Amino acid sequence: MKFARKLATMAAALAMVATPALAVEVSTAAGPKTIDKVPQKVAVYDMAAIDTLASIGIKPSGVPEKLFVPELTEANKDAAKIGTLFEPDLEALNELAPDLVVVGGRSSAKAEATAKVAPTIDMTMDGDDLLGQAKERLAAYGEIFGKADEAAAAAGKLDAAVEAARQAVKGKGKALIIMTNGPKITAYGAGSRFGWVHKALDLEPAVANIEASGHGEAVSFEFISKANPDWLLVLDRAAAIGSSDQGAKATLDNELVAGTAAWEKGQVIYLPAADFYIAAGGVNSTQRVLSVIEQAFAKAQ
Amino acid sequence: MPKTLPAARVAVGASLVLLFLLSLGIGVDDLSIRSAAVDSAALQLLLVSRLPRTLAAILVGAGLAIAGLVMQILVRNRFVEPTTTGTDQSAALGVLAVTILFPAASIATKTVVAASAALAGTSAFLAMAHRLPPTQPFLIPLFGLIFGGVVGAAVTFIAWQFDLLQFVDVWTKGEFSGVLRGRYEMLWLVAAAVVFAWWIADRLTIASMGRDISTGLGLNYQRIVQLGLVMIAIISALGVVVVGMIPFVGLVVPNLVSRLMGDNLRAALPWVAATGSTLVLGCDILGRIIRYPYEIPVGTVLGVVGAGLFLWILFRRTDHG
């Protein structure tokens, strides 16, 4: 027994010599964090992180039971299921024994719990500089996994997608971002969680001063009618979480919204809900969102 | 009869009319009622948005107040209302179930399921409440709170499992922001329920004296209790499905009116309805003004206003004992 342990220690020491310890320091939402070695097994509780990791060819060993984004569900069906987005299954996580746990956004509150099982980094993104943070996170993953080149390439693609959307949006009018939740609606302005669309694409908001509260502002249909946007960017929250309840179209199809320029010109964009809402800031998901915006604006005269 | 009566009636009637006009005039878009006569866009706005919202608030307010009154009669306790005794939570459970099992179901189907669930929940509450000793008046509201809490916990648990928590939040928070022409008309059934309550008011008054006395007076007690239950369930379910839960109306309005008018139900009923409408409409207007042009849900406003009114009733009670 003693001999075995000694052997194991020696093997570990050898392994450390064999793979030179490259301790990298990366910036996380909770400040800079040092990662001693390249993680072999990573458990991820954040859709944007899973999405971004995929863009540099890293597949997590453990993911939440429900991934909401169809592309991610398909790509990660073999990964171990380690709880849900809001509630990590620490037993399962312990059994997986990952070298690194990534949390972010909805799961960031559980960082302390998962840190007791394995080293944890919080990669939350928020605010209206979502794209800047997305690239920062991407670069950090590149460092951690020794994939800096892949990360740079992915960042380049993201930049190109932003630029293409920015060009398409230019001079096509003002937009209003709303979220439908069943029969009710909330509006989001610059500075809100969806404000990056206005900021990154120079898309002029139809209502200048919507306050930047996380869950948007409850508004009436009269609000939309008065704002009279040229473009209506719609997120259907029910669709984002996979419920097929009353759709955004049914909610918006009423006499007041029908009077807006956006509705009359057919300029209502239904954003890919899971990509925009749940995996917000993921490198691939953000490109899918941008491409929907670009195509819709490109069609307009 | 108290002599404050005519004054109170005039006050309620006048404020309801005043608030009705105010509600038509207040909204995000510019509109003066006078311009509606000449301007077709303004008339459109009035008919599509303002009038439906105002009517919805009036109907819901009247319905909730009456449902609270009937429940207080059936349970023979002044401190209960459908939002605290599991009726609304049961209705929400019904909507949740139908949303999960048959997501494509129409609003009408949802209402029917919600009403059935509300009926089952209220019956269960009533059956258990009647077993409680009548000498302990606070046991019934307390039991109601626990019962409502248990049903509410079931709603939360199921919603959690299906990632529908925030969706449930949208129903449970009473709000008129989504009300437009074509989206509230079912609430007219509430008006029918109120008329029905008025029709059976005398029998309800007798029922309020308890099973033995009312049976002795020749009343089919069981039948009246069933009718009352169905009415409470329908009103609550319609409210939850169309606008969400609104607290305190069913609790404070019947208490306020009964202090002014006594317990002659047929005489008090129209005033309970009118006071409920005034309260809900007033709070909805407040919710529209406080953070203009954004909205504060009427359920939130009533949580504050209603709690204040309830405390006032509790502390002033002894004066008129």
JSON list of C-alpha atoms in Angstrom, two decimals, chain A residues 150-266:
[
{"chain": "A", "resi": 150, "resn": "GLU", "atom": "CA", "xyz": [-7.85, 28.99, -32.41]},
{"chain": "A", "resi": 151, "resn": "ALA", "atom": "CA", "xyz": [-9.18, 31.69, -30.09]},
{"chain": "A", "resi": 152, "resn": "ALA", "atom": "CA", "xyz": [-7.71, 34.44, -32.23]},
{"chain": "A", "resi": 153, "resn": "ALA", "atom": "CA", "xyz": [-9.27, 32.92, -35.33]},
{"chain": "A", "resi": 154, "resn": "ALA", "atom": "CA", "xyz": [-12.68, 32.66, -33.64]},
{"chain": "A", "resi": 155, "resn": "ALA", "atom": "CA", "xyz": [-12.41, 36.27, -32.47]},
{"chain": "A", "resi": 156, "resn": "GLY", "atom": "CA", "xyz": [-11.67, 37.31, -36.04]},
{"chain": "A", "resi": 157, "resn": "LYS", "atom": "CA", "xyz": [-14.81, 35.56, -37.27]},
{"chain": "A", "resi": 158, "resn": "LEU", "atom": "CA", "xyz": [-16.89, 37.22, -34.58]},
{"chain": "A", "resi": 159, "resn": "ASP", "atom": "CA", "xyz": [-15.50, 40.64, -35.53]},
{"chain": "A", "resi": 160, "resn": "ALA", "atom": "CA", "xyz": [-16.33, 40.00, -39.16]},
{"chain": "A", "resi": 161, "resn": "ALA", "atom": "CA", "xyz": [-19.90, 39.04, -38.26]},
{"chain": "A", "resi": 162, "resn": "VAL", "atom": "CA", "xyz": [-20.30, 42.21, -36.19]},
{"chain": "A", "resi": 163, "resn": "GLU", "atom": "CA", "xyz": [-18.94, 44.34, -39.02]},
{"chain": "A", "resi": 164, "resn": "ALA", "atom": "CA", "xyz": [-21.24, 42.71, -41.57]},
{"chain": "A", "resi": 165, "resn": "ALA", "atom": "CA", "xyz": [-24.26, 43.31, -39.34]},
{"chain": "A", "resi": 166, "resn": "ARG", "atom": "CA", "xyz": [-23.16, 46.88, -38.66]},
{"chain": "A", "resi": 167, "resn": "GLN", "atom": "CA", "xyz": [-23.01, 47.59, -42.37]},
{"chain": "A", "resi": 168, "resn": "ALA", "atom": "CA", "xyz": [-26.43, 46.03, -42.96]},
{"chain": "A", "resi": 169, "resn": "VAL", "atom": "CA", "xyz": [-28.00, 48.05, -40.14]},
{"chain": "A", "resi": 170, "resn": "LYS", "atom": "CA", "xyz": [-26.58, 51.40, -41.21]},
{"chain": "A", "resi": 171, "resn": "GLY", "atom": "CA", "xyz": [-29.20, 54.00, -42.09]},
{"chain": "A", "resi": 172, "resn": "LYS", "atom": "CA", "xyz": [-32.16, 51.64, -41.93]},
{"chain": "A", "resi": 173, "resn": "GLY", "atom": "CA", "xyz": [-33.97, 53.31, -39.03]},
{"chain": "A", "resi": 174, "resn": "LYS", "atom": "CA", "xyz": [-34.58, 52.98, -35.32]},
{"chain": "A", "resi": 175, "resn": "ALA", "atom": "CA", "xyz": [-35.15, 49.77, -33.42]},
{"chain": "A", "resi": 176, "resn": "LEU", "atom": "CA", "xyz": [-36.83, 48.64, -30.22]},
{"chain": "A", "resi": 177, "resn": "ILE", "atom": "CA", "xyz": [-35.89, 45.42, -28.42]},
{"chain": "A", "resi": 178, "resn": "ILE", "atom": "CA", "xyz": [-38.70, 43.73, -26.56]},
{"chain": "A", "resi": 179, "resn": "MET", "atom": "CA", "xyz": [-39.16, 40.43, -24.79]},
{"chain": "A", "resi": 180, "resn": "THR", "atom": "CA", "xyz": [-42.50, 38.65, -24.73]},
{"chain": "A", "resi": 181, "resn": "ASN", "atom": "CA", "xyz": [-43.38, 36.46, -21.80]},
{"chain": "A", "resi": 182, "resn": "GLY", "atom": "CA", "xyz": [-46.74, 34.90, -22.46]},
{"chain": "A", "resi": 183, "resn": "PRO", "atom": "CA", "xyz": [-49.22, 37.70, -23.07]},
{"chain": "A", "resi": 184, "resn": "LYS", "atom": "CA", "xyz": [-47.05, 40.46, -21.58]},
{"chain": "A", "resi": 185, "resn": "ILE", "atom": "CA", "xyz": [-44.07, 42.44, -22.82]},
{"chain": "A", "resi": 186, "resn": "THR", "atom": "CA", "xyz": [-40.99, 44.17, -21.47]},
{"chain": "A", "resi": 187, "resn": "ALA", "atom": "CA", "xyz": [-38.77, 46.67, -23.28]},
{"chain": "A", "resi": 188, "resn": "TYR", "atom": "CA", "xyz": [-34.97, 46.84, -23.22]},
{"chain": "A", "resi": 189, "resn": "GLY", "atom": "CA", "xyz": [-32.82, 49.82, -24.03]},
{"chain": "A", "resi": 190, "resn": "ALA", "atom": "CA", "xyz": [-29.19, 50.67, -24.51]},
{"chain": "A", "resi": 191, "resn": "GLY", "atom": "CA", "xyz": [-27.31, 49.69, -21.35]},
{"chain": "A", "resi": 192, "resn": "SER", "atom": "CA", "xyz": [-29.58, 46.73, -20.60]},
{"chain": "A", "resi": 193, "resn": "ARG", "atom": "CA", "xyz": [-28.61, 43.08, -20.95]},
{"chain": "A", "resi": 194, "resn": "PHE", "atom": "CA", "xyz": [-29.55, 43.28, -24.62]},
{"chain": "A", "resi": 195, "resn": "GLY", "atom": "CA", "xyz": [-28.08, 46.77, -25.05]},
{"chain": "A", "resi": 196, "resn": "TRP", "atom": "CA", "xyz": [-25.02, 45.41, -26.81]},
{"chain": "A", "resi": 197, "resn": "VAL", "atom": "CA", "xyz": [-27.08, 45.17, -29.99]},
{"chain": "A", "resi": 198, "resn": "HIS", "atom": "CA", "xyz": [-27.52, 48.94, -30.01]},
{"chain": "A", "resi": 199, "resn": "LYS", "atom": "CA", "xyz": [-23.94, 49.59, -28.97]},
{"chain": "A", "resi": 200, "resn": "ALA", "atom": "CA", "xyz": [-22.01, 47.14, -31.14]},
{"chain": "A", "resi": 201, "resn": "LEU", "atom": "CA", "xyz": [-24.06, 47.71, -34.29]},
{"chain": "A", "resi": 202, "resn": "ASP", "atom": "CA", "xyz": [-24.65, 51.45, -33.90]},
{"chain": "A", "resi": 203, "resn": "LEU", "atom": "CA", "xyz": [-28.33, 50.66, -34.11]},
{"chain": "A", "resi": 204, "resn": "GLU", "atom": "CA", "xyz": [-30.32, 53.70, -33.09]},
{"chain": "A", "resi": 205, "resn": "PRO", "atom": "CA", "xyz": [-32.83, 53.00, -30.28]},
{"chain": "A", "resi": 206, "resn": "ALA", "atom": "CA", "xyz": [-36.44, 54.05, -30.88]},
{"chain": "A", "resi": 207, "resn": "VAL", "atom": "CA", "xyz": [-36.79, 55.06, -27.24]},
{"chain": "A", "resi": 208, "resn": "ALA", "atom": "CA", "xyz": [-33.71, 56.84, -25.99]},
{"chain": "A", "resi": 209, "resn": "ASN", "atom": "CA", "xyz": [-33.81, 56.41, -22.25]},
{"chain": "A", "resi": 210, "resn": "ILE", "atom": "CA", "xyz": [-35.17, 53.03, -21.22]},
{"chain": "A", "resi": 211, "resn": "GLU", "atom": "CA", "xyz": [-33.61, 52.33, -17.86]},
{"chain": "A", "resi": 212, "resn": "ALA", "atom": "CA", "xyz": [-31.04, 49.57, -17.69]},
{"chain": "A", "resi": 213, "resn": "SER", "atom": "CA", "xyz": [-32.78, 47.11, -15.41]},
{"chain": "A", "resi": 214, "resn": "GLY", "atom": "CA", "xyz": [-31.89, 43.46, -15.79]},
{"chain": "A", "resi": 215, "resn": "HIS", "atom": "CA", "xyz": [-35.38, 42.23, -16.54]},
{"chain": "A", "resi": 216, "resn": "GLY", "atom": "CA", "xyz": [-36.41, 45.12, -18.75]},
{"chain": "A", "resi": 217, "resn": "GLU", "atom": "CA", "xyz": [-39.26, 47.50, -18.17]},
{"chain": "A", "resi": 218, "resn": "ALA", "atom": "CA", "xyz": [-42.87, 46.32, -18.16]},
{"chain": "A", "resi": 219, "resn": "VAL", "atom": "CA", "xyz": [-44.61, 48.26, -20.89]},
{"chain": "A", "resi": 220, "resn": "SER", "atom": "CA", "xyz": [-48.01, 48.36, -22.53]},
{"chain": "A", "resi": 221, "resn": "PHE", "atom": "CA", "xyz": [-48.72, 47.94, -26.22]},
{"chain": "A", "resi": 222, "resn": "GLU", "atom": "CA", "xyz": [-49.37, 51.68, -26.27]},
{"chain": "A", "resi": 223, "resn": "PHE", "atom": "CA", "xyz": [-45.70, 52.11, -25.43]},
{"chain": "A", "resi": 224, "resn": "ILE", "atom": "CA", "xyz": [-44.71, 50.28, -28.61]},
{"chain": "A", "resi": 225, "resn": "SER", "atom": "CA", "xyz": [-47.31, 52.17, -30.59]},
{"chain": "A", "resi": 226, "resn": "LYS", "atom": "CA", "xyz": [-45.99, 55.51, -29.34]},
{"chain": "A", "resi": 227, "resn": "ALA", "atom": "CA", "xyz": [-42.34, 54.53, -29.86]},
{"chain": "A", "resi": 228, "resn": "ASN", "atom": "CA", "xyz": [-43.26, 53.55, -33.41]},
{"chain": "A", "resi": 229, "resn": "PRO", "atom": "CA", "xyz": [-39.95, 51.80, -34.19]},
{"chain": "A", "resi": 230, "resn": "ASP", "atom": "CA", "xyz": [-38.87, 51.01, -37.74]},
{"chain": "A", "resi": 231, "resn": "TRP", "atom": "CA", "xyz": [-37.60, 47.69, -36.47]},
{"chain": "A", "resi": 232, "resn": "LEU", "atom": "CA", "xyz": [-38.89, 45.49, -33.71]},
{"chain": "A", "resi": 233, "resn": "LEU", "atom": "CA", "xyz": [-36.39, 42.98, -32.35]},
{"chain": "A", "resi": 234, "resn": "VAL", "atom": "CA", "xyz": [-38.36, 40.36, -30.49]},
{"chain": "A", "resi": 235, "resn": "LEU", "atom": "CA", "xyz": [-37.22, 37.76, -28.01]},
{"chain": "A", "resi": 236, "resn": "ASP", "atom": "CA", "xyz": [-39.79, 35.13, -27.12]},
{"chain": "A", "resi": 237, "resn": "ARG", "atom": "CA", "xyz": [-38.82, 34.04, -23.64]},
{"chain": "A", "resi": 238, "resn": "ALA", "atom": "CA", "xyz": [-41.12, 31.04, -23.71]},
{"chain": "A", "resi": 239, "resn": "ALA", "atom": "CA", "xyz": [-39.38, 29.83, -26.88]},
{"chain": "A", "resi": 240, "resn": "ALA", "atom": "CA", "xyz": [-35.96, 30.37, -25.29]},
{"chain": "A", "resi": 241, "resn": "ILE", "atom": "CA", "xyz": [-36.72, 27.96, -22.48]},
{"chain": "A", "resi": 242, "resn": "GLY", "atom": "CA", "xyz": [-38.30, 25.46, -24.84]},
{"chain": "A", "resi": 243, "resn": "SER", "atom": "CA", "xyz": [-41.93, 26.04, -23.91]},
{"chain": "A", "resi": 244, "resn": "SER", "atom": "CA", "xyz": [-44.23, 26.24, -26.87]},
{"chain": "A", "resi": 245, "resn": "ASP", "atom": "CA", "xyz": [-46.79, 28.34, -25.07]},
{"chain": "A", "resi": 246, "resn": "GLN", "atom": "CA", "xyz": [-48.44, 31.35, -26.64]},
{"chain": "A", "resi": 247, "resn": "GLY", "atom": "CA", "xyz": [-45.90, 32.61, -29.12]},
{"chain": "A", "resi": 248, "resn": "ALA", "atom": "CA", "xyz": [-44.50, 36.07, -29.50]},
{"chain": "A", "resi": 249, "resn": "LYS", "atom": "CA", "xyz": [-46.32, 36.43, -32.80]},
{"chain": "A", "resi": 250, "resn": "ALA", "atom": "CA", "xyz": [-49.68, 35.85, -31.18]},
{"chain": "A", "resi": 251, "resn": "THR", "atom": "CA", "xyz": [-48.85, 38.34, -28.42]},
{"chain": "A", "resi": 252, "resn": "LEU", "atom": "CA", "xyz": [-47.79, 41.05, -30.85]},
{"chain": "A", "resi": 253, "resn": "ASP", "atom": "CA", "xyz": [-50.49, 40.49, -33.42]},
{"chain": "A", "resi": 254, "resn": "ASN", "atom": "CA", "xyz": [-52.82, 43.22, -32.23]},
{"chain": "A", "resi": 255, "resn": "GLU", "atom": "CA", "xyz": [-54.22, 46.48, -33.48]},
{"chain": "A", "resi": 256, "resn": "LEU", "atom": "CA", "xyz": [-51.73, 48.71, -31.67]},
{"chain": "A", "resi": 257, "resn": "VAL", "atom": "CA", "xyz": [-48.55, 46.95, -32.81]},
{"chain": "A", "resi": 258, "resn": "ALA", "atom": "CA", "xyz": [-50.00, 46.62, -36.31]},
{"chain": "A", "resi": 259, "resn": "GLY", "atom": "CA", "xyz": [-49.90, 50.41, -36.59]},
{"chain": "A", "resi": 260, "resn": "THR", "atom": "CA", "xyz": [-46.14, 50.68, -36.13]},
{"chain": "A", "resi": 261, "resn": "ALA", "atom": "CA", "xyz": [-43.75, 51.19, -39.02]},
{"chain": "A", "resi": 262, "resn": "ALA", "atom": "CA", "xyz": [-41.98, 47.95, -38.13]},
{"chain": "A", "resi": 263, "resn": "TRP", "atom": "CA", "xyz": [-45.13, 45.85, -38.45]},
{"chain": "A", "resi": 264, "resn": "GLU", "atom": "CA", "xyz": [-46.38, 47.62, -41.59]},
{"chain": "A", "resi": 265, "resn": "LYS", "atom": "CA", "xyz": [-43.08, 47.10, -43.40]},
{"chain": "A", "resi": 266, "resn": "GLY", "atom": "CA", "xyz": [-42.69, 43.55, -42.16]}
]
